[in-house]
Amino acid sequence: MIKTTVRAFAAVALALLPLTTLTAPAHAAETLSLHDGIEALPQAAEVRDGYERTKFKHWIDEDNDGCNTRAEVLLAEAITPPTVGPGCKLTGGTWRSYYDDTTVNGPSGLDIDHMVPLAEAWDSGASQWAAARRQAYANDLGADRSLVAVTARSNRSKADQDPAQWMPPAADARCTYLSDWVSTKLRWSLTVDRAERDTLRQLAAGCGNTDVEYERV
């Protein structure tokens, strides 16, 4: 009787194994040409109704190491590493703001830009997300270009505008910016409106072999 019970238990356990190994896998990274990436973006009208910046909680300390998302980006993108003091206070260091091709000494002159601004993300689909997904978006350290350290001046000039309304002032930055914008929208399954897609197509025509790399979340 005991042996029969053990065999029955083992059979049940084996039957359950595929269920435990078939939990949702991570999405594979994808690479597309910039042209194909633009065409892969779903098109929809933008809706700003109900947007509040506070609906995207940031900056958080997700790994509880004492450094919040802003500090993590600054540490990752520093050309010359800053000194990290108590409470993750950063001093010194140098950064390159690629939007305006400017070297910045010290962290105080930098903003951390959401490649696709929070308001634009809301307009493009994030209004339908749960609060936890909006928080994950606002603190996305899983992709190199979701968040980028740039001069406060360039970030505030950009504000919540899409490429139909604003592009980086540095000419050499523009193809990189388009690739970063499209990859972020693909990563988060965000939409584009007609004017945005038309502008992306037009600007991408001058970007040669630029690729878009992303991993959906």
PDB file of C-alpha atoms in Angstrom:
ATOM      1  CA  MET A   1       0.000   0.000   0.000  1.00  0.00           C
ATOM      2  CA  ILE A   2       2.849   2.383   0.898  1.00  0.00           C
ATOM      3  CA  LYS A   3       4.700   1.612  -2.352  1.00  0.00           C
ATOM      4  CA  THR A   4       1.526   2.249  -4.357  1.00  0.00           C
ATOM      5  CA  THR A   5       1.024   5.601  -2.626  1.00  0.00           C
ATOM      6  CA  VAL A   6       4.638   6.637  -3.284  1.00  0.00           C
ATOM      7  CA  ARG A   7       4.382   5.690  -6.960  1.00  0.00           C
ATOM      8  CA  ALA A   8       1.131   7.631  -7.272  1.00  0.00           C
ATOM      9  CA  PHE A   9       2.717  10.688  -5.648  1.00  0.00           C
ATOM     10  CA  ALA A  10       5.720  10.463  -7.974  1.00  0.00           C
ATOM     11  CA  ALA A  11       3.468  10.220 -11.006  1.00  0.00           C
ATOM     12  CA  VAL A  12       1.582  13.331  -9.958  1.00  0.00           C
ATOM     13  CA  ALA A  13       4.855  15.204  -9.343  1.00  0.00           C
ATOM     14  CA  LEU A  14       6.210  14.258 -12.766  1.00  0.00           C
ATOM     15  CA  ALA A  15       2.981  15.300 -14.410  1.00  0.00           C
ATOM     16  CA  LEU A  16       3.290  18.720 -12.816  1.00  0.00           C
ATOM     17  CA  LEU A  17       6.888  19.308 -13.941  1.00  0.00           C
ATOM     18  CA  PRO A  18       6.020  20.717 -17.387  1.00  0.00           C
ATOM     19  CA  LEU A  19       3.720  23.235 -15.717  1.00  0.00           C
ATOM     20  CA  THR A  20       6.539  24.567 -13.564  1.00  0.00           C
ATOM     21  CA  THR A  21       8.963  24.800 -16.473  1.00  0.00           C
ATOM     22  CA  LEU A  22       6.517  26.524 -18.795  1.00  0.00           C
ATOM     23  CA  THR A  23       6.123  29.716 -16.802  1.00  0.00           C
ATOM     24  CA  ALA A  24       6.267  32.810 -18.975  1.00  0.00           C
ATOM     25  CA  PRO A  25       9.755  32.963 -20.527  1.00  0.00           C
ATOM     26  CA  ALA A  26      11.661  36.196 -20.903  1.00  0.00           C
ATOM     27  CA  HIS A  27      11.207  37.757 -24.318  1.00  0.00           C
ATOM     28  CA  ALA A  28      14.166  37.283 -26.612  1.00  0.00           C
ATOM     29  CA  ALA A  29      16.092  40.358 -27.685  1.00  0.00           C
ATOM     30  CA  GLU A  30      15.323  41.458 -31.228  1.00  0.00           C
ATOM     31  CA  THR A  31      17.213  43.524 -33.780  1.00  0.00           C
ATOM     32  CA  LEU A  32      15.488  45.302 -36.653  1.00  0.00           C
ATOM     33  CA  SER A  33      16.542  47.939 -39.111  1.00  0.00           C
ATOM     34  CA  LEU A  34      15.360  51.386 -38.074  1.00  0.00           C
ATOM     35  CA  HIS A  35      12.936  51.351 -41.003  1.00  0.00           C
ATOM     36  CA  ASP A  36      11.434  48.016 -39.980  1.00  0.00           C
ATOM     37  CA  GLY A  37      11.275  49.084 -36.347  1.00  0.00           C
ATOM     38  CA  ILE A  38       9.221  52.135 -37.274  1.00  0.00           C
ATOM     39  CA  GLU A  39       6.863  50.014 -39.352  1.00  0.00           C
ATOM     40  CA  ALA A  40       6.457  47.565 -36.448  1.00  0.00           C
ATOM     41  CA  LEU A  41       5.032  50.272 -34.186  1.00  0.00           C
ATOM     42  CA  PRO A  42       1.227  50.142 -33.925  1.00  0.00           C
ATOM     43  CA  GLN A  43      -0.522  53.379 -34.853  1.00  0.00           C
ATOM     44  CA  ALA A  44      -3.224  54.961 -32.708  1.00  0.00           C
ATOM     45  CA  ALA A  45      -4.487  58.404 -31.755  1.00  0.00           C
ATOM     46  CA  GLU A  46      -2.936  59.871 -28.623  1.00  0.00           C
ATOM     47  CA  VAL A  47      -5.088  60.556 -25.555  1.00  0.00           C
ATOM     48  CA  ARG A  48      -3.812  62.767 -22.716  1.00  0.00           C
ATOM     49  CA  ASP A  49      -6.971  62.547 -20.586  1.00  0.00           C
ATOM     50  CA  GLY A  50      -6.270  61.756 -16.934  1.00  0.00           C
ATOM     51  CA  TYR A  51      -2.477  62.142 -17.090  1.00  0.00           C
ATOM     52  CA  GLU A  52      -0.643  63.058 -13.905  1.00  0.00           C
ATOM     53  CA  ARG A  53       3.104  62.706 -13.517  1.00  0.00           C
ATOM     54  CA  THR A  54       2.604  61.226 -10.051  1.00  0.00           C
ATOM     55  CA  LYS A  55       0.986  58.180 -11.659  1.00  0.00           C
ATOM     56  CA  PHE A  56       4.535  57.085 -12.624  1.00  0.00           C
ATOM     57  CA  LYS A  57       6.340  56.570  -9.316  1.00  0.00           C
ATOM     58  CA  HIS A  58      10.041  57.432  -9.559  1.00  0.00           C
ATOM     59  CA  TRP A  59      12.897  57.498  -8.548  1.00  0.00           C
ATOM     60  CA  ILE A  60      12.903  54.286  -6.521  1.00  0.00           C
ATOM     61  CA  ASP A  61      15.687  52.147  -5.032  1.00  0.00           C
ATOM     62  CA  GLU A  62      14.567  48.854  -6.521  1.00  0.00           C
ATOM     63  CA  ASP A  63      17.505  46.728  -5.355  1.00  0.00           C
ATOM     64  CA  ASN A  64      17.729  48.389  -1.920  1.00  0.00           C
ATOM     65  CA  ASP A  65      21.416  49.232  -2.317  1.00  0.00           C
ATOM     66  CA  GLY A  66      20.964  52.830  -1.195  1.00  0.00           C
ATOM     67  CA  CYS A  67      21.092  54.315  -4.717  1.00  0.00           C
ATOM     68  CA  ASN A  68      17.867  55.314  -6.449  1.00  0.00           C
ATOM     69  CA  THR A  69      17.222  55.077 -10.177  1.00  0.00           C
ATOM     70  CA  ARG A  70      18.645  58.521 -10.915  1.00  0.00           C
ATOM     71  CA  ALA A  71      21.909  57.657  -9.169  1.00  0.00           C
ATOM     72  CA  GLU A  72      22.085  54.257 -10.879  1.00  0.00           C
ATOM     73  CA  VAL A  73      21.862  55.906 -14.307  1.00  0.00           C
ATOM     74  CA  LEU A  74      24.515  58.462 -13.397  1.00  0.00           C
ATOM     75  CA  LEU A  75      26.856  55.724 -12.169  1.00  0.00           C
ATOM     76  CA  ALA A  76      26.283  53.611 -15.293  1.00  0.00           C
ATOM     77  CA  GLU A  77      26.839  56.456 -17.766  1.00  0.00           C
ATOM     78  CA  ALA A  78      29.726  58.316 -16.131  1.00  0.00           C
ATOM     79  CA  ILE A  79      32.824  58.780 -18.258  1.00  0.00           C
ATOM     80  CA  THR A  80      34.837  59.548 -15.121  1.00  0.00           C
ATOM     81  CA  PRO A  81      33.187  57.837 -12.132  1.00  0.00           C
ATOM     82  CA  PRO A  82      31.933  60.095  -9.352  1.00  0.00           C
ATOM     83  CA  THR A  83      32.712  59.576  -5.694  1.00  0.00           C
ATOM     84  CA  VAL A  84      29.881  57.797  -3.893  1.00  0.00           C
ATOM     85  CA  GLY A  85      29.322  59.057  -0.369  1.00  0.00           C
ATOM     86  CA  PRO A  86      26.864  58.171   2.404  1.00  0.00           C
ATOM     87  CA  GLY A  87      23.297  57.858   1.196  1.00  0.00           C
ATOM     88  CA  CYS A  88      24.627  57.438  -2.370  1.00  0.00           C
ATOM     89  CA  LYS A  89      25.507  61.124  -2.599  1.00  0.00           C
ATOM     90  CA  LEU A  90      27.506  61.567  -5.815  1.00  0.00           C
ATOM     91  CA  THR A  91      30.250  64.159  -6.163  1.00  0.00           C
ATOM     92  CA  GLY A  92      32.651  64.814  -9.002  1.00  0.00           C
ATOM     93  CA  GLY A  93      32.644  62.716 -12.149  1.00  0.00           C
ATOM     94  CA  THR A  94      32.099  63.643 -15.789  1.00  0.00           C
ATOM     95  CA  TRP A  95      29.360  62.777 -18.263  1.00  0.00           C
ATOM     96  CA  ARG A  96      28.690  63.279 -21.967  1.00  0.00           C
ATOM     97  CA  SER A  97      25.231  64.576 -22.844  1.00  0.00           C
ATOM     98  CA  TYR A  98      24.723  63.163 -26.312  1.00  0.00           C
ATOM     99  CA  TYR A  99      21.655  65.299 -27.098  1.00  0.00           C
ATOM    100  CA  ASP A 100      23.768  68.439 -27.315  1.00  0.00           C
ATOM    101  CA  ASP A 101      27.298  66.980 -27.464  1.00  0.00           C
ATOM    102  CA  THR A 102      28.234  68.563 -24.149  1.00  0.00           C
ATOM    103  CA  THR A 103      30.590  67.389 -21.403  1.00  0.00           C
ATOM    104  CA  VAL A 104      29.217  67.916 -17.899  1.00  0.00           C
ATOM    105  CA  ASN A 105      31.335  68.029 -14.753  1.00  0.00           C
ATOM    106  CA  GLY A 106      29.502  66.904 -11.653  1.00  0.00           C
ATOM    107  CA  PRO A 107      25.981  65.488 -11.432  1.00  0.00           C
ATOM    108  CA  SER A 108      24.099  68.678 -10.561  1.00  0.00           C
ATOM    109  CA  GLY A 109      23.917  69.878 -14.184  1.00  0.00           C
ATOM    110  CA  LEU A 110      22.299  66.658 -15.384  1.00  0.00           C
ATOM    111  CA  ASP A 111      18.736  65.463 -15.694  1.00  0.00           C
ATOM    112  CA  ILE A 112      17.759  61.841 -16.211  1.00  0.00           C
ATOM    113  CA  ASP A 113      15.548  61.876 -19.279  1.00  0.00           C
ATOM    114  CA  HIS A 114      12.907  59.273 -19.977  1.00  0.00           C
ATOM    115  CA  MET A 115      13.640  58.582 -23.635  1.00  0.00           C
ATOM    116  CA  VAL A 116       9.908  58.446 -24.267  1.00  0.00           C
ATOM    117  CA  PRO A 117       8.590  61.030 -21.781  1.00  0.00           C
ATOM    118  CA  LEU A 118       6.090  59.940 -19.163  1.00  0.00           C
ATOM    119  CA  ALA A 119       3.298  62.030 -20.672  1.00  0.00           C
ATOM    120  CA  GLU A 120       4.026  60.661 -24.145  1.00  0.00           C
ATOM    121  CA  ALA A 121       4.007  57.124 -22.760  1.00  0.00           C
ATOM    122  CA  TRP A 122       0.628  57.839 -21.157  1.00  0.00           C
ATOM    123  CA  ASP A 123      -0.714  59.118 -24.477  1.00  0.00           C
ATOM    124  CA  SER A 124       0.646  56.037 -26.241  1.00  0.00           C
ATOM    125  CA  GLY A 125      -0.839  53.288 -24.097  1.00  0.00           C
ATOM    126  CA  ALA A 126       0.438  53.608 -20.529  1.00  0.00           C
ATOM    127  CA  SER A 127      -2.900  55.098 -19.461  1.00  0.00           C
ATOM    128  CA  GLN A 128      -4.209  51.527 -19.603  1.00  0.00           C
ATOM    129  CA  TRP A 129      -1.420  50.036 -17.465  1.00  0.00           C
ATOM    130  CA  ALA A 130      -1.539  49.043 -13.832  1.00  0.00           C
ATOM    131  CA  ALA A 131       0.389  51.263 -11.420  1.00  0.00           C
ATOM    132  CA  ALA A 132       3.124  48.628 -11.032  1.00  0.00           C
ATOM    133  CA  ARG A 133       3.866  48.617 -14.772  1.00  0.00           C
ATOM    134  CA  ARG A 134       3.992  52.420 -14.874  1.00  0.00           C
ATOM    135  CA  GLN A 135       6.470  52.341 -11.987  1.00  0.00           C
ATOM    136  CA  ALA A 136       8.571  49.755 -13.828  1.00  0.00           C
ATOM    137  CA  TYR A 137       8.554  51.974 -16.913  1.00  0.00           C
ATOM    138  CA  ALA A 138       9.565  55.081 -14.998  1.00  0.00           C
ATOM    139  CA  ASN A 139      12.541  53.233 -13.445  1.00  0.00           C
ATOM    140  CA  ASP A 140      13.568  51.025 -16.365  1.00  0.00           C
ATOM    141  CA  LEU A 141      17.207  50.043 -15.832  1.00  0.00           C
ATOM    142  CA  GLY A 142      16.841  46.951 -18.012  1.00  0.00           C
ATOM    143  CA  ALA A 143      17.614  48.751 -21.281  1.00  0.00           C
ATOM    144  CA  ASP A 144      20.550  51.078 -21.791  1.00  0.00           C
ATOM    145  CA  ARG A 145      18.596  53.853 -23.511  1.00  0.00           C
ATOM    146  CA  SER A 146      15.267  53.891 -21.677  1.00  0.00           C
ATOM    147  CA  LEU A 147      16.817  56.448 -19.328  1.00  0.00           C
ATOM    148  CA  VAL A 148      19.671  58.736 -20.291  1.00  0.00           C
ATOM    149  CA  ALA A 149      21.723  61.365 -18.467  1.00  0.00           C
ATOM    150  CA  VAL A 150      21.649  64.644 -20.414  1.00  0.00           C
ATOM    151  CA  THR A 151      22.036  68.340 -19.695  1.00  0.00           C
ATOM    152  CA  ALA A 152      19.147  69.865 -17.813  1.00  0.00           C
ATOM    153  CA  ARG A 153      18.889  72.433 -20.596  1.00  0.00           C
ATOM    154  CA  SER A 154      18.327  69.857 -23.334  1.00  0.00           C
ATOM    155  CA  ASN A 155      15.963  67.758 -21.247  1.00  0.00           C
ATOM    156  CA  ARG A 156      13.776  70.726 -20.399  1.00  0.00           C
ATOM    157  CA  SER A 157      13.797  71.890 -24.009  1.00  0.00           C
ATOM    158  CA  LYS A 158      12.507  68.447 -25.022  1.00  0.00           C
ATOM    159  CA  ALA A 159       9.865  68.320 -22.232  1.00  0.00           C
ATOM    160  CA  ASP A 160       7.134  65.847 -23.258  1.00  0.00           C
ATOM    161  CA  GLN A 161       7.511  66.255 -27.027  1.00  0.00           C
ATOM    162  CA  ASP A 162       7.870  63.443 -29.554  1.00  0.00           C
ATOM    163  CA  PRO A 163      10.212  63.534 -32.598  1.00  0.00           C
ATOM    164  CA  ALA A 164       7.574  65.323 -34.676  1.00  0.00           C
ATOM    165  CA  GLN A 165       8.031  68.268 -32.308  1.00  0.00           C
ATOM    166  CA  TRP A 166      11.605  68.001 -30.974  1.00  0.00           C
ATOM    167  CA  MET A 167      14.917  66.439 -31.944  1.00  0.00           C
ATOM    168  CA  PRO A 168      18.338  66.736 -30.287  1.00  0.00           C
ATOM    169  CA  PRO A 169      20.234  69.867 -31.340  1.00  0.00           C
ATOM    170  CA  ALA A 170      23.425  67.896 -32.067  1.00  0.00           C
ATOM    171  CA  ALA A 171      23.169  66.671 -35.665  1.00  0.00           C
ATOM    172  CA  ASP A 172      25.295  63.591 -34.952  1.00  0.00           C
ATOM    173  CA  ALA A 173      22.864  62.527 -32.223  1.00  0.00           C
ATOM    174  CA  ARG A 174      19.769  62.283 -34.350  1.00  0.00           C
ATOM    175  CA  CYS A 175      19.998  58.750 -35.744  1.00  0.00           C
ATOM    176  CA  THR A 176      20.932  57.415 -32.316  1.00  0.00           C
ATOM    177  CA  TYR A 177      17.991  59.301 -30.836  1.00  0.00           C
ATOM    178  CA  LEU A 178      15.566  57.870 -33.395  1.00  0.00           C
ATOM    179  CA  SER A 179      16.834  54.352 -32.710  1.00  0.00           C
ATOM    180  CA  ASP A 180      16.533  54.876 -28.933  1.00  0.00           C
ATOM    181  CA  TRP A 181      13.019  56.289 -29.287  1.00  0.00           C
ATOM    182  CA  VAL A 182      11.754  53.455 -31.481  1.00  0.00           C
ATOM    183  CA  SER A 183      13.413  50.751 -29.364  1.00  0.00           C
ATOM    184  CA  THR A 184      11.803  52.150 -26.204  1.00  0.00           C
ATOM    185  CA  LYS A 185       8.349  52.225 -27.779  1.00  0.00           C
ATOM    186  CA  LEU A 186       8.785  48.669 -29.060  1.00  0.00           C
ATOM    187  CA  ARG A 187      10.129  47.480 -25.703  1.00  0.00           C
ATOM    188  CA  TRP A 188       7.024  48.729 -23.906  1.00  0.00           C
ATOM    189  CA  SER A 189       4.503  48.066 -26.709  1.00  0.00           C
ATOM    190  CA  LEU A 190       3.642  51.752 -27.036  1.00  0.00           C
ATOM    191  CA  THR A 191       1.888  53.244 -30.060  1.00  0.00           C
ATOM    192  CA  VAL A 192       2.668  56.146 -32.394  1.00  0.00           C
ATOM    193  CA  ASP A 193       0.272  58.648 -33.876  1.00  0.00           C
ATOM    194  CA  ARG A 194       0.235  59.464 -37.576  1.00  0.00           C
ATOM    195  CA  ALA A 195       2.332  62.642 -37.392  1.00  0.00           C
ATOM    196  CA  GLU A 196       4.922  60.875 -35.260  1.00  0.00           C
ATOM    197  CA  ARG A 197       5.207  57.917 -37.656  1.00  0.00           C
ATOM    198  CA  ASP A 198       5.446  60.194 -40.697  1.00  0.00           C
ATOM    199  CA  THR A 199       8.239  62.181 -39.036  1.00  0.00           C
ATOM    200  CA  LEU A 200      10.102  59.035 -37.966  1.00  0.00           C
ATOM    201  CA  ARG A 201       9.968  57.713 -41.532  1.00  0.00           C
ATOM    202  CA  GLN A 202      11.196  60.995 -42.959  1.00  0.00           C
ATOM    203  CA  LEU A 203      14.072  61.399 -40.516  1.00  0.00           C
ATOM    204  CA  ALA A 204      15.109  57.739 -40.698  1.00  0.00           C
ATOM    205  CA  ALA A 205      15.707  58.070 -44.440  1.00  0.00           C
ATOM    206  CA  GLY A 206      19.004  59.764 -43.603  1.00  0.00           C
ATOM    207  CA  CYS A 207      20.156  57.160 -41.086  1.00  0.00           C
ATOM    208  CA  GLY A 208      21.628  54.510 -43.374  1.00  0.00           C
ATOM    209  CA  ASN A 209      22.240  51.203 -41.618  1.00  0.00           C
ATOM    210  CA  THR A 210      21.006  52.239 -38.164  1.00  0.00           C
ATOM    211  CA  ASP A 211      19.473  49.336 -36.239  1.00  0.00           C
ATOM    212  CA  VAL A 212      16.943  49.099 -33.424  1.00  0.00           C
ATOM    213  CA  GLU A 213      17.650  46.651 -30.594  1.00  0.00           C
ATOM    214  CA  TYR A 214      15.052  45.911 -27.932  1.00  0.00           C
ATOM    215  CA  GLU A 215      13.627  43.305 -25.612  1.00  0.00           C
ATOM    216  CA  ARG A 216       9.923  43.449 -24.837  1.00  0.00           C
ATOM    217  CA  VAL A 217       8.736  43.590 -21.243  1.00  0.00           C
TER     218      VAL A 217
END
